[in-house]
Every structure is written in C-alpha cells, then in structure tokens.
Tab-separated table of C-alpha atoms in Angstrom:
chain	number	residue	atom	x	y	z
A	728	UNK	CA	-34.546	72.296	-100.439
A	729	UNK	CA	-33.679	72.883	-96.829
A	730	UNK	CA	-36.758	71.276	-95.627
A	731	UNK	CA	-36.044	68.191	-97.753
A	732	UNK	CA	-32.583	67.910	-96.303
A	733	UNK	CA	-34.168	67.929	-92.746
A	734	UNK	CA	-36.527	65.271	-93.592
A	735	UNK	CA	-33.736	63.047	-94.977
A	736	UNK	CA	-31.803	63.530	-91.712
A	737	UNK	CA	-34.733	62.741	-89.646
A	738	UNK	CA	-35.278	59.507	-91.715
A	739	UNK	CA	-31.773	58.346	-91.351
A	740	UNK	CA	-31.711	59.050	-87.630
A	741	UNK	CA	-35.070	57.004	-87.255
A	742	UNK	CA	-33.472	54.000	-89.282
A	743	UNK	CA	-30.259	54.049	-87.120
A	744	UNK	CA	-32.339	54.117	-83.989
A	745	UNK	CA	-34.621	51.294	-85.252
A	746	UNK	CA	-31.631	49.136	-86.278
A	747	UNK	CA	-29.898	49.670	-82.866
A	748	UNK	CA	-33.053	48.532	-81.115
A	749	UNK	CA	-33.572	45.530	-83.485
A	750	UNK	CA	-33.296	42.032	-81.477
A	751	UNK	CA	-32.609	38.711	-83.029
A	752	UNK	CA	-32.432	35.172	-81.623
A	753	UNK	CA	-30.585	32.321	-83.218
A	754	UNK	CA	-30.434	28.779	-81.918
A	755	UNK	CA	-28.148	25.808	-83.082
A	756	UNK	CA	-26.942	22.369	-81.723
A	757	UNK	CA	-23.714	20.841	-82.419
A	758	UNK	CA	-25.188	17.469	-83.259
A	759	UNK	CA	-28.683	16.276	-84.506
A	760	UNK	CA	-28.131	12.637	-84.116
A	761	UNK	CA	-26.936	10.966	-80.808
A	762	UNK	CA	-27.097	7.739	-78.863
A	763	UNK	CA	-29.002	7.166	-75.653
A	764	UNK	CA	-27.129	8.807	-72.813
A	765	UNK	CA	-24.802	11.077	-74.829
A	766	UNK	CA	-24.725	14.783	-74.579
A	767	UNK	CA	-25.413	17.462	-77.028
A	768	UNK	CA	-24.925	21.166	-76.650
A	769	UNK	CA	-27.661	23.637	-77.749
A	770	UNK	CA	-26.246	27.296	-78.049
A	771	UNK	CA	-28.627	30.197	-77.956
A	772	UNK	CA	-27.410	33.599	-79.294
A	773	UNK	CA	-28.983	36.916	-78.953
A	774	UNK	CA	-28.177	40.194	-80.659
A	775	UNK	CA	-29.542	43.420	-79.166
A	776	UNK	CA	-28.791	46.834	-78.232
A	777	UNK	CA	-26.027	47.548	-75.595
A	778	UNK	CA	-28.424	49.131	-73.204
A	779	UNK	CA	-31.072	46.423	-73.484
A	780	UNK	CA	-31.572	43.870	-70.687
A	781	UNK	CA	-31.625	40.379	-71.897
A	782	UNK	CA	-32.820	37.266	-69.874
A	783	UNK	CA	-32.176	33.809	-71.035
A	784	UNK	CA	-34.452	30.860	-70.144
A	785	UNK	CA	-33.381	28.762	-67.045
A	786	UNK	CA	-35.341	25.719	-67.658
A	787	UNK	CA	-35.984	25.287	-63.809
A	788	UNK	CA	-37.989	22.162	-64.518
A	789	UNK	CA	-34.756	20.394	-65.666
A	790	UNK	CA	-36.315	19.629	-69.165
A	791	UNK	CA	-36.300	21.405	-72.236
A	792	UNK	CA	-39.023	19.303	-73.832
A	793	UNK	CA	-40.467	15.856	-72.675
A	794	UNK	CA	-37.726	13.321	-72.833
A	795	UNK	CA	-34.973	15.668	-73.196
A	796	UNK	CA	-33.038	16.681	-70.020
A	797	UNK	CA	-30.999	19.917	-69.331
A	798	UNK	CA	-27.931	18.867	-67.402
A	799	UNK	CA	-25.963	22.114	-67.268
A	800	UNK	CA	-26.230	25.774	-68.195
A	801	UNK	CA	-23.061	27.845	-68.961
A	802	UNK	CA	-22.419	31.429	-68.041
A	803	UNK	CA	-23.430	34.103	-70.470
A	804	UNK	CA	-20.681	34.995	-72.999
A	805	UNK	CA	-20.852	38.837	-73.944
A	806	UNK	CA	-19.257	40.428	-77.100
A	807	UNK	CA	-19.753	44.235	-77.896
A	808	UNK	CA	-20.170	45.230	-81.553
A	809	UNK	CA	-20.560	48.449	-83.594
A	810	UNK	CA	-18.346	50.472	-81.375
A	811	UNK	CA	-20.156	49.310	-78.262
A	812	UNK	CA	-23.631	50.212	-79.640
A	813	UNK	CA	-24.823	46.553	-79.815
A	814	UNK	CA	-24.062	43.429	-77.938
A	815	UNK	CA	-24.018	39.637	-78.728
A	816	UNK	CA	-24.756	37.311	-75.878
A	817	UNK	CA	-24.328	33.639	-76.032
A	818	UNK	CA	-25.408	30.808	-73.552
A	819	UNK	CA	-25.020	26.988	-73.869
A	820	UNK	CA	-27.237	24.260	-72.507
A	821	UNK	CA	-25.923	20.639	-72.206
A	822	UNK	CA	-28.735	18.120	-73.062
A	823	UNK	CA	-29.144	14.434	-73.059
A	824	UNK	CA	-32.089	11.746	-73.532
A	825	UNK	CA	-32.372	8.245	-72.322
A	826	UNK	CA	-35.163	7.131	-74.651
A	827	UNK	CA	-34.874	6.641	-78.341
A	828	UNK	CA	-37.035	8.931	-80.454
A	829	UNK	CA	-37.123	11.854	-82.733
A	830	UNK	CA	-37.515	15.082	-80.483
A	831	UNK	CA	-38.418	18.474	-81.522
A	832	UNK	CA	-37.192	21.532	-79.782
A	833	UNK	CA	-39.545	24.490	-79.687
A	834	UNK	CA	-38.209	27.895	-80.313
A	835	UNK	CA	-36.186	29.181	-77.646
A	836	UNK	CA	-37.741	32.336	-75.914
A	837	UNK	CA	-35.624	35.222	-74.347
A	838	UNK	CA	-36.817	38.245	-72.516
A	839	UNK	CA	-35.349	41.623	-73.789
A	840	UNK	CA	-36.530	44.555	-71.791
A	841	UNK	CA	-39.572	42.670	-70.460
A	842	UNK	CA	-40.601	41.632	-74.013
A	843	UNK	CA	-40.525	38.033	-75.213
A	844	UNK	CA	-38.419	37.124	-78.395
A	845	UNK	CA	-38.294	33.732	-79.942
A	846	UNK	CA	-35.855	31.895	-82.392
A	847	UNK	CA	-37.046	31.753	-85.881
A	848	UNK	CA	-37.127	27.956	-86.073
A	849	UNK	CA	-37.235	24.865	-83.948
A	850	UNK	CA	-34.609	22.196	-83.997
A	851	UNK	CA	-34.942	18.452	-84.413
A	852	UNK	CA	-32.747	15.687	-82.354
A	853	UNK	CA	-32.589	12.117	-83.156
A	854	UNK	CA	-31.776	9.884	-80.292
A	855	UNK	CA	-30.691	6.300	-81.373
A	856	UNK	CA	-30.419	3.119	-79.311
A	857	UNK	CA	-27.267	1.006	-78.721
A	858	UNK	CA	-27.442	-2.088	-80.912
A	859	UNK	CA	-27.775	-5.213	-78.968
A	860	UNK	CA	-27.262	-8.835	-80.127
A	861	UNK	CA	-30.744	-10.338	-79.121
A	862	UNK	CA	-29.853	-13.583	-80.922
A	863	UNK	CA	-26.580	-14.738	-79.044
A	864	UNK	CA	-27.535	-13.668	-75.648
A	865	UNK	CA	-24.856	-15.702	-73.835
A	866	UNK	CA	-21.930	-14.058	-75.924
A	867	UNK	CA	-21.671	-11.021	-73.521
A	868	UNK	CA	-18.076	-10.828	-72.372
A	869	UNK	CA	-17.244	-10.401	-68.623
A	870	UNK	CA	-16.279	-7.329	-67.039
A	871	UNK	CA	-12.928	-5.630	-67.816
A	872	UNK	CA	-10.094	-5.663	-65.297
A	873	UNK	CA	-9.035	-2.669	-63.506
A	874	UNK	CA	-7.282	-0.342	-65.921
A	875	UNK	CA	-4.155	1.470	-64.430
A	876	UNK	CA	-4.163	5.272	-64.577
A	877	UNK	CA	-1.407	7.529	-66.077
A	878	UNK	CA	2.122	6.642	-64.811
A	879	UNK	CA	2.976	8.060	-61.434
A	880	UNK	CA	6.029	7.869	-59.336
A	881	UNK	CA	5.670	5.755	-56.206
A	882	UNK	CA	8.010	5.451	-53.289
A	883	UNK	CA	9.256	2.102	-54.335
A	884	UNK	CA	10.249	3.086	-57.823
A	885	UNK	CA	11.565	6.496	-56.768
A	886	UNK	CA	13.814	4.981	-54.023
A	887	UNK	CA	15.394	2.467	-56.509
A	888	UNK	CA	15.866	5.214	-59.018
A	889	UNK	CA	17.574	7.418	-56.500
A	890	UNK	CA	19.814	4.490	-55.266
A	891	UNK	CA	20.773	3.669	-58.967
A	892	UNK	CA	21.749	7.227	-59.797
A	893	UNK	CA	23.858	7.464	-56.584
A	894	UNK	CA	25.487	4.035	-57.356
A	895	UNK	CA	26.123	5.181	-60.885
A	896	UNK	CA	27.831	8.355	-59.955
A	897	UNK	CA	29.940	6.544	-57.236
A	898	UNK	CA	30.961	3.788	-59.686
A	899	UNK	CA	31.899	6.483	-62.107
A	900	UNK	CA	34.177	8.266	-59.692
A	901	UNK	CA	35.812	4.929	-58.602
A	902	UNK	CA	36.502	3.952	-62.215
A	903	UNK	CA	38.233	7.219	-62.868
A	904	UNK	CA	40.311	6.954	-59.690
A	905	UNK	CA	41.017	3.229	-60.287
A	906	UNK	CA	42.157	3.928	-63.928
A	907	UNK	CA	44.587	6.596	-62.613
A	908	UNK	CA	47.856	4.941	-61.828
A	909	UNK	CA	49.131	7.663	-59.594
A	910	UNK	CA	49.692	6.649	-55.891
A	911	UNK	CA	46.702	7.308	-53.587
A	912	UNK	CA	47.551	10.140	-51.173
A	913	UNK	CA	45.981	11.779	-48.133
A	914	UNK	CA	46.193	15.291	-46.970
A	915	UNK	CA	48.376	15.916	-43.902
A	916	UNK	CA	48.479	19.392	-41.994
A	917	UNK	CA	51.910	20.234	-40.785
A	918	UNK	CA	51.727	22.794	-38.126
A	919	UNK	CA	54.657	24.956	-37.411
A	920	UNK	CA	56.894	23.984	-34.391
A	921	UNK	CA	56.513	25.873	-31.293
A	922	UNK	CA	59.719	27.879	-30.475
A	923	UNK	CA	61.532	26.227	-27.549
A	924	UNK	CA	61.361	29.113	-25.151
A	925	UNK	CA	57.552	29.304	-25.639
A	926	UNK	CA	57.205	25.445	-24.979
A	927	UNK	CA	59.547	25.768	-21.849
A	928	UNK	CA	57.575	28.779	-20.400
A	929	UNK	CA	54.178	27.255	-21.034
A	930	UNK	CA	55.157	23.907	-19.166
A	931	UNK	CA	56.803	25.682	-16.177
A	932	UNK	CA	53.770	28.047	-15.825
A	933	UNK	CA	51.638	24.891	-15.723
A	934	UNK	CA	53.760	23.526	-12.866
A	935	UNK	CA	53.006	26.662	-10.775
A	936	UNK	CA	49.518	25.405	-10.269
A	937	UNK	CA	50.701	22.041	-8.834
A	938	UNK	CA	52.264	22.587	-5.390
A	939	UNK	CA	54.098	19.646	-3.930
A	940	UNK	CA	52.878	18.598	-0.526
A	941	UNK	CA	55.156	15.623	0.167
A	942	UNK	CA	58.958	14.884	-0.057
A	943	UNK	CA	58.120	12.471	-2.975
A	944	UNK	CA	56.234	15.155	-4.798
A	945	UNK	CA	58.885	17.706	-4.362
A	946	UNK	CA	61.583	15.367	-5.821
A	947	UNK	CA	59.230	14.862	-8.816
A	948	UNK	CA	58.654	18.447	-9.203
A	949	UNK	CA	62.550	19.270	-9.426
A	950	UNK	CA	63.028	16.241	-11.923
A	951	UNK	CA	60.274	17.742	-14.052
A	952	UNK	CA	61.688	21.127	-13.828
A	953	UNK	CA	65.203	20.054	-14.741
A	954	UNK	CA	63.879	17.911	-17.648
A	955	UNK	CA	62.129	21.041	-19.059
A	956	UNK	CA	65.250	23.130	-18.703
A	957	UNK	CA	67.609	20.402	-20.294
A	958	UNK	CA	65.134	20.062	-23.336
A	959	UNK	CA	65.070	23.977	-23.805
A	960	UNK	CA	68.965	24.096	-23.511
A	961	UNK	CA	69.371	21.204	-25.942
A	962	UNK	CA	67.062	22.814	-28.645
A	963	UNK	CA	68.326	26.373	-27.991
A	964	UNK	CA	72.195	25.834	-27.852
A	965	UNK	CA	72.327	22.667	-29.907
A	966	UNK	CA	74.313	20.223	-27.560
A	967	UNK	CA	72.919	17.070	-25.818
A	968	UNK	CA	72.086	18.590	-22.432
A	969	UNK	CA	69.594	15.683	-21.525
A	970	UNK	CA	72.620	13.386	-21.426
A	971	UNK	CA	75.070	15.694	-19.316
A	972	UNK	CA	75.381	16.429	-15.791
A	973	UNK	CA	74.521	19.782	-14.110
A	974	UNK	CA	78.323	20.740	-14.017
A	975	UNK	CA	78.810	19.608	-17.777
A	976	UNK	CA	75.770	21.847	-18.619
A	977	UNK	CA	77.099	24.945	-16.876
A	978	UNK	CA	80.642	24.408	-18.319
A	979	UNK	CA	79.211	24.032	-21.823
A	980	UNK	CA	77.109	27.311	-21.392
A	981	UNK	CA	80.034	29.368	-20.321
A	982	UNK	CA	80.619	32.150	-22.842
A	983	UNK	CA	77.230	31.444	-24.424
A	984	UNK	CA	74.840	32.969	-22.153
A	985	UNK	CA	74.461	35.958	-19.654
A	986	UNK	CA	76.651	35.525	-16.418
A	987	UNK	CA	73.810	36.382	-14.162
A	988	UNK	CA	71.512	34.080	-15.784
A	989	UNK	CA	74.098	31.267	-15.660
A	990	UNK	CA	74.625	31.845	-11.986
A	991	UNK	CA	70.829	31.665	-11.403
A	992	UNK	CA	70.860	28.332	-13.366
A	993	UNK	CA	73.775	27.080	-11.401
A	994	UNK	CA	71.921	27.622	-8.114
A	995	UNK	CA	68.771	26.038	-9.529
A	996	UNK	CA	70.528	22.769	-10.844
A	997	UNK	CA	72.493	22.422	-7.582
A	998	UNK	CA	69.236	22.722	-5.628
A	999	UNK	CA	67.553	20.114	-7.782
A	1000	UNK	CA	70.540	17.808	-7.319
A	1001	UNK	CA	70.258	18.070	-3.581
A	1002	UNK	CA	66.605	17.213	-3.586
A	1003	UNK	CA	66.897	14.423	-6.080
A	1004	UNK	CA	69.992	12.749	-4.610
A	1005	UNK	CA	70.664	14.016	-1.169
A	1006	UNK	CA	67.164	13.909	0.265
A	1007	UNK	CA	67.298	17.626	0.770
A	1008	UNK	CA	63.788	19.136	1.745
A	1009	UNK	CA	63.147	22.452	0.077
A	1010	UNK	CA	60.581	24.840	1.274
A	1011	UNK	CA	57.682	26.076	-0.714
A	1012	UNK	CA	59.460	29.528	-1.120
A	1013	UNK	CA	62.509	27.815	-2.499
A	1014	UNK	CA	60.381	25.725	-5.036
A	1015	UNK	CA	58.725	29.195	-6.176
A	1016	UNK	CA	62.252	30.723	-6.456
A	1017	UNK	CA	63.369	27.763	-8.515
A	1018	UNK	CA	60.503	28.239	-10.953
A	1019	UNK	CA	61.034	31.959	-11.267
A	1020	UNK	CA	64.774	31.320	-11.970
A	1021	UNK	CA	63.931	28.916	-14.535
A	1022	UNK	CA	61.485	31.359	-16.353
A	1023	UNK	CA	64.190	34.111	-16.083
A	1024	UNK	CA	66.784	31.949	-17.524
A	1025	UNK	CA	64.560	31.027	-20.545
A	1026	UNK	CA	63.512	34.628	-21.179
A	1027	UNK	CA	67.090	35.860	-20.950
A	1028	UNK	CA	68.618	33.235	-23.172
A	1029	UNK	CA	65.650	32.901	-25.565
A	1030	UNK	CA	66.430	33.271	-29.323
A	1031	UNK	CA	64.270	35.635	-31.273
A	1032	UNK	CA	62.696	33.827	-34.217
A	1033	UNK	CA	60.582	34.956	-37.215
A	1034	UNK	CA	56.839	35.201	-36.899
A	1035	UNK	CA	55.098	31.836	-36.891
A	1036	UNK	CA	54.050	30.779	-40.390
A	1037	UNK	CA	50.631	29.266	-41.186
A	1038	UNK	CA	49.982	25.566	-41.187
A	1039	UNK	CA	51.110	23.764	-44.305
A	1040	UNK	CA	48.971	21.172	-45.958
A	1041	UNK	CA	50.917	18.571	-48.013
A	1042	UNK	CA	49.779	15.423	-49.935
A	1043	UNK	CA	51.384	12.318	-48.398
A	1044	UNK	CA	51.155	9.022	-50.406
A	1045	UNK	CA	50.578	5.696	-48.534
A	1046	UNK	CA	53.038	3.070	-48.369
A	1047	UNK	CA	53.172	0.233	-50.974
A	1048	UNK	CA	51.109	-2.093	-48.799
A	1049	UNK	CA	48.360	0.405	-48.284
A	1050	UNK	CA	48.439	1.315	-51.861
A	1051	UNK	CA	47.628	-2.486	-52.734
A	1052	UNK	CA	44.917	-2.777	-50.185
A	1053	UNK	CA	43.248	0.380	-51.286
A	1054	UNK	CA	43.193	-0.648	-54.884
A	1055	UNK	CA	41.944	-4.059	-53.925
A	1056	UNK	CA	39.139	-2.466	-51.844
A	1057	UNK	CA	38.370	-0.145	-54.916
A	1058	UNK	CA	38.094	-3.234	-57.223
A	1059	UNK	CA	35.780	-4.997	-54.767
A	1060	UNK	CA	33.585	-1.913	-54.412
A	1061	UNK	CA	33.459	-1.526	-58.130
A	1062	UNK	CA	32.315	-5.061	-58.660
A	1063	UNK	CA	29.504	-4.694	-56.074
A	1064	UNK	CA	28.319	-1.524	-57.454
A	1065	UNK	CA	28.122	-3.126	-60.820
A	1066	UNK	CA	26.162	-5.908	-59.505
A	1067	UNK	CA	23.672	-3.513	-57.621
A	1068	UNK	CA	23.319	-1.413	-60.930
A	1069	UNK	CA	22.292	-4.658	-62.750
A	1070	UNK	CA	19.940	-5.871	-60.151
A	1071	UNK	CA	18.411	-2.303	-59.493
A	1072	UNK	CA	18.095	-1.616	-63.255
A	1073	UNK	CA	16.226	-4.859	-63.689
A	1074	UNK	CA	13.935	-3.989	-60.949
A	1075	UNK	CA	13.203	-0.598	-62.293
A	1076	UNK	CA	12.703	-1.962	-65.969
A	1077	UNK	CA	10.228	-4.576	-64.522
A	1078	UNK	CA	8.257	-2.063	-62.630
A	1079	UNK	CA	8.027	0.288	-65.570
A	1080	UNK	CA	6.933	-2.646	-67.770
A	1081	UNK	CA	4.185	-3.515	-65.314
A	1082	UNK	CA	3.056	0.095	-65.301
A	1083	UNK	CA	3.045	0.737	-69.080
A	1084	UNK	CA	2.198	-2.669	-70.430
C-alpha cells in the first residue's frame, strides 16, 4: 500500500512538471479583409513556464510573406499566471499590403529555450482594391481646399477678447456709479495744524543759516523776524498783532507773559524798528542776539498743547458744476464703451465663425 502511494505521488509530480513546461503558441489578426494600403494587426501569444526564455520573430526582412509588409513591432507584454509558475507573452505586428490578393500567413515560429514552436494554424488575409469609375474618367473632383485644424487662440482673437472683458467690467462699474444719485466725492487728507511755537522756532532756526551781508539784507532779515514773531503772538495770544505797532504789542502783552521775556521782546522790537526805519546798522552779534531773543521768547511763552493727532481722511463732495461735468463725462464714456463692445463683439463673432464654419 505504501509503495502504491509513492507511485501515485511521483506520477502527480511528473504531470505537474510536464504541464508547467508545456508551451503553446496562438496567433490572430484583428481583421481578415482590408483595402490596399490599410493596416492590420497580427498578435502572437505564447504561454510557457516562467523560467523559460521566449524569443519572438523579428522579421528583419520587413515582410511577413511575399506582398505583406511588417511596418511596426510592439514591445512584449508579460502576464504571470498560476502564482508565478507560468507566463503569457504577447507581441503585435502592424502589417499592410499594396497589391490586391488573398494572402496566406504561415504559422508563426517562436524560440523557447532554443527550441522552435509554431502556431497551430496559418491565417488568410484578403486585400481588396478601391473601386474606380473607369467609365466616367473625367468626373474626378479637384483637390480639396486646406482644412483648418482644431480651434486655437491667436494673438488677434485673444487681444480682442481681453479688450472686450476689460470694457465690459469698466462699463459695469460706470453704470453702477452713474445710477447712484449720490454726489461724486474725493478723498482729502487733513493734516493736523502745526503748533504756533513749533512753526515759529522752525522758521527762526532756518534764518540762522542765512547771514545778511548788506544793509538791505539786514533790513529784510529784521522784517522777516518781526513778521514771524507777530504771527506767533497773534496765534498764541489771540489778538491782531500783525496790524499793531511794537509799542501796542508790548502794551497788549503786559500781564500775559513773563516780565523778563517781555523785556527781551521789547529790546528786539526796538532794534528792529531802528534798522527798518532809522537806517540803523546792526552788527552780526546783534543779529544773532536778536534771533536768540526771539527763540527764548517763543519757548518761554509757548502753550503746551496735546499730542498731535494723526491725519484725518474726509470725503469731500465736488461743487455742482463739477458734479454736472463728471456725470456728463461718465455718460459719454458709457456710450463709447457700449459702442466698442458692439464693434469688438462683432469682430470676435466673425473670427469664430470663420474658424468653426
């Protein structure tokens, strides 16, 4: 009994080995009836063991059989079967013929481990001719005109399209604004006013760099200095110092400022009056002293103000005349944009009609 079991086991193992080494070759074509110049694909399929070496025919001569040409050979497609024990290989050949006839393809031979294997059956291929009217020889139509390819954007069409979209967006914005009856406004930035003492000190410091060299320049220097002080006093103390004499200013300031600062201001104004009206010539030291007296007076009498705020942006409406002109300009621009849209749209439609039709 044990001997019988061993025999059966050896027999099954031999059958499995035999099956795994079996090689099959199958050939088929996708069509057996074509016209002259048309192409057909012949596919060779080989089933063999996964460890076997398979070599397909190359048809180096370029012909499968007389009259049938091999145009192209595909790569080998590999599929593993039976858990990797077997392999299925496929290769396609593109064929054509230029003579009408009935062709017979001999069995395809492949080499497997150096041994030749053939497909079981050959294949027939019928190649027919294109029907030609031999009776009405003069009825041949002329050559066709050039056929345009698929639609492609060109610079002309793209430019018109971009222009039309831009005009359409601008026209929409103008129509929205024109339909709004609110006055047209503009943004104005209002900067905080510079404190009077800062303005005065800045202007006096600037005068220090310009030293007068002649009597006329000296007179202009004192006139400019007194104008700066009169403007500062007017804004600081609230009376019209620009229209007062020096004595009237001193009298108005009595009791409102430091006595020592008022005394320095009196000396400065008297010196300035002498230079402007009595042709008094002051030395450079006196001019420098007057400038320092002016700065000291401003610093002594300045009024401490809160920290300067940031600039304020306000919407300011244009006057009635400008409102009318702006609305008229918008109406004209809307008309021009509408006209350009009509013309541009017609050009784009014409171009697309010529491309597609």
